mmCIF file of C-alpha atoms in Angstrom:
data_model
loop_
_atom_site.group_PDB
_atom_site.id
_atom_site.type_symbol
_atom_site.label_atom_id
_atom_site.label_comp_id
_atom_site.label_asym_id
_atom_site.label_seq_id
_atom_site.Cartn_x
_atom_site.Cartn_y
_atom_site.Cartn_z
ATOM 1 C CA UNK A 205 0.000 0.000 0.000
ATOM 2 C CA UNK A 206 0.966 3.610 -0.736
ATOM 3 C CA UNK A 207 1.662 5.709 2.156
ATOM 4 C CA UNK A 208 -1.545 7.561 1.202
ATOM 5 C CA UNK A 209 -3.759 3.958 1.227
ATOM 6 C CA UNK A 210 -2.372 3.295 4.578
ATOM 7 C CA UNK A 211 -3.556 6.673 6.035
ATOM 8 C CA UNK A 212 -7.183 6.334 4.094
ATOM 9 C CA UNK A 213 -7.225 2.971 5.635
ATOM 10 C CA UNK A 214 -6.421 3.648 9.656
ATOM 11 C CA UNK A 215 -8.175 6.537 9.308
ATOM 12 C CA UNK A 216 -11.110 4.708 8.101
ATOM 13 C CA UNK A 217 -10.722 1.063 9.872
ATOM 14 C CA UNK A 218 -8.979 2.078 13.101
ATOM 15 C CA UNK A 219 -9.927 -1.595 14.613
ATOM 16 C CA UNK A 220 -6.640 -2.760 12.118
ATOM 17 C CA UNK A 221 -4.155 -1.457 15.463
ATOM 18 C CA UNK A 222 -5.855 -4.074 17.637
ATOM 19 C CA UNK A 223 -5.663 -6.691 14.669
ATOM 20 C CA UNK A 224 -3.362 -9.502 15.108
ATOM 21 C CA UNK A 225 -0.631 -9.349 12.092
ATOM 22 C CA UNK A 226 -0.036 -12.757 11.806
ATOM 23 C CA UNK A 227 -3.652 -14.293 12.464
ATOM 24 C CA UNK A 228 -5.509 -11.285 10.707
ATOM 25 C CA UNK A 229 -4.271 -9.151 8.651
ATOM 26 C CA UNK A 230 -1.479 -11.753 6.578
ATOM 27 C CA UNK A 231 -4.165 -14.531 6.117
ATOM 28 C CA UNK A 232 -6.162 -12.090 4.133
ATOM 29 C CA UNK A 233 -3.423 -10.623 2.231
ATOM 30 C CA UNK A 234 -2.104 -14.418 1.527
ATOM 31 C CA UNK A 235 -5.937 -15.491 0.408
ATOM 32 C CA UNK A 236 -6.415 -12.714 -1.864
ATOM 33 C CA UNK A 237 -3.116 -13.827 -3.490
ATOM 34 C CA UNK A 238 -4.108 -17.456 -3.668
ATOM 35 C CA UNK A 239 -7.038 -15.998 -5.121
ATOM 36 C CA UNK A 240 -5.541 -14.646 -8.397
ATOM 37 C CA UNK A 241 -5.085 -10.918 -7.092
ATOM 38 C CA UNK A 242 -1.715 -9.091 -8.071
ATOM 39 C CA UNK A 243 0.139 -6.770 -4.883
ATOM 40 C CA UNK A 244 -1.570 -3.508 -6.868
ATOM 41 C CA UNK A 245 -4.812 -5.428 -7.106
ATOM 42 C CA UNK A 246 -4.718 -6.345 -3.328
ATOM 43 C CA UNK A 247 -3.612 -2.718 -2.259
ATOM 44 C CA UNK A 248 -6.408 -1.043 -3.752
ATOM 45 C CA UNK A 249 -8.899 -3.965 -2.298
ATOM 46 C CA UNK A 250 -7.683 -3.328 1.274
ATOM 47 C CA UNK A 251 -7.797 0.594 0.192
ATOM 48 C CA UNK A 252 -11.098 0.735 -1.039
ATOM 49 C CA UNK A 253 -12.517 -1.483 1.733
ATOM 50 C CA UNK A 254 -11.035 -1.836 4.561
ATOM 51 C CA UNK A 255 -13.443 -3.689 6.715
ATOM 52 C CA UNK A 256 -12.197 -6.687 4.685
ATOM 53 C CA UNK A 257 -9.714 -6.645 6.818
ATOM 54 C CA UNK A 258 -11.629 -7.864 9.708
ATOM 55 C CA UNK A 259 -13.787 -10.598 7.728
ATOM 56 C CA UNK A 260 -13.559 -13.894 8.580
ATOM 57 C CA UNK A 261 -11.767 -15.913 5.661
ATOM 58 C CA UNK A 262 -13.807 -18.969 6.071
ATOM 59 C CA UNK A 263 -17.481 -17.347 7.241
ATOM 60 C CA UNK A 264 -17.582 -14.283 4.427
ATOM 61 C CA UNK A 265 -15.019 -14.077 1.600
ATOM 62 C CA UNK A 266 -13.865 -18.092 0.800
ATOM 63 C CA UNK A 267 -18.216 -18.708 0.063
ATOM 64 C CA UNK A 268 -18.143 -15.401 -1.783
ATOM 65 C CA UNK A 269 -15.729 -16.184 -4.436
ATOM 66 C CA UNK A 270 -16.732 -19.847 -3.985
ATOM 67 C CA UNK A 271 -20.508 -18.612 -5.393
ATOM 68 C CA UNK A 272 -18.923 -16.437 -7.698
ATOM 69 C CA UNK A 273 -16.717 -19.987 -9.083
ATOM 70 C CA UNK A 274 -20.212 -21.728 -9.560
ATOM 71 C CA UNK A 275 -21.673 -18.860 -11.422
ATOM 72 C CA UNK A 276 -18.980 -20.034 -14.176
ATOM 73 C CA UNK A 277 -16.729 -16.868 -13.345
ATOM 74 C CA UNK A 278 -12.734 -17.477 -14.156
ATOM 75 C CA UNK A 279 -9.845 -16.094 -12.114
ATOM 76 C CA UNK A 280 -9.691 -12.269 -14.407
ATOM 77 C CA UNK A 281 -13.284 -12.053 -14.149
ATOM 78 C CA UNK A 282 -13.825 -12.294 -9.943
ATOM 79 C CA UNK A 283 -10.675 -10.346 -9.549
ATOM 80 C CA UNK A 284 -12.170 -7.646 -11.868
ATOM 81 C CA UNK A 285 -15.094 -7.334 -10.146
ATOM 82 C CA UNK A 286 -13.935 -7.405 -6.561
ATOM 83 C CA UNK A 287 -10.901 -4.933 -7.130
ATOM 84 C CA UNK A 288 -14.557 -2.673 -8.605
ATOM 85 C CA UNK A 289 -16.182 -3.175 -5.627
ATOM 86 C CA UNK A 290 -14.147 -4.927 -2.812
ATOM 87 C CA UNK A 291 -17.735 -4.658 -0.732
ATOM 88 C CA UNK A 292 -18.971 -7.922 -2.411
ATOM 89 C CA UNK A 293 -16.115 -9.781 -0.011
ATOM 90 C CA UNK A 294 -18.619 -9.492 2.714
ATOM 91 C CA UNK A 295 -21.885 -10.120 0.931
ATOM 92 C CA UNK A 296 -24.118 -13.806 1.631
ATOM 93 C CA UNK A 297 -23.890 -15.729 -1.673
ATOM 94 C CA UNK A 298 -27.363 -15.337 -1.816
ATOM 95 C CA UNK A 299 -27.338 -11.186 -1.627
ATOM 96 C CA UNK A 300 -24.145 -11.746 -4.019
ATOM 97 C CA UNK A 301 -26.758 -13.372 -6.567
ATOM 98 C CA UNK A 302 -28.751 -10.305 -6.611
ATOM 99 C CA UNK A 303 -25.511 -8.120 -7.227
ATOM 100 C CA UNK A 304 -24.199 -10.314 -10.168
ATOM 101 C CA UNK A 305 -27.477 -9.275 -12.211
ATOM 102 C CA UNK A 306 -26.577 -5.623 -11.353
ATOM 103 C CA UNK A 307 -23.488 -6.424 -12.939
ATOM 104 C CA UNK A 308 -24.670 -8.335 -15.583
ATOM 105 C CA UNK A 309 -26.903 -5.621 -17.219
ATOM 106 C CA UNK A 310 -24.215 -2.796 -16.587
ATOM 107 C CA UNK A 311 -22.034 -4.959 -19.057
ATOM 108 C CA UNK A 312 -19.547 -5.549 -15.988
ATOM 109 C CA UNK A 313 -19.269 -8.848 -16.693
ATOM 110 C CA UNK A 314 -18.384 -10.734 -19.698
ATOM 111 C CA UNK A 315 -20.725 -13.265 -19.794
ATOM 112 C CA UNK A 316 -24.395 -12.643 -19.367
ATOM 113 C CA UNK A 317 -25.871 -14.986 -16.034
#
């Protein structure tokens, strides 16, 4: 992250200074890179949402991009839309569902679902 990302982010998400490094913050980072996400990609994630930061891995964002697997979506595609709107980490994939049509009809994604 930029030095100007890390300031929007504490500034923002001030919970991160009582966030454990190692059982937090780097199993995020690590996931998101496991993921498909490139360092930029992941800076401007954390940047643009940094409650992600506090999500549980295995309760929010693992069934998110799970749901967004069995909609057919590849790697470039769920990458693509998350770095757009790093929000959709914390959605239900049920209330993600509803957000893929958004995308759909604003041409967002490349298939139609």
């Amino acid at each position: 992250l930029s030095e100007l990302q890390v300031q929007k982010v504490v500034s923002s998400y001030s919970v991160i200074f009582r966030s454990s490094i190692e059982q937090s913050l780097k199993p995020i980072v690590l996931w998101l890179a496991e993921v498909g996400f490139g360092d930029d990609q992941i800076a401007k994630v954390i940047a643009r949402h940094p409650p992600l930061l506090g999500y549980s891995l295995e309760a929010k964002s693992k069934p998110t991009v799970q749901a967004l697997r069995d909609q057919g979506l590849g790697e470039a595609e769920i990458t693509r839309m998350l770095v757009s709107s790093p929000s959709l980490l914390g959605y239900s994939p049920k209330r993600l569902t509803h957000r893929m049509a958004v995308f759909a009809a604003q041409g967002r994604l490349a298939s139609s679902l």
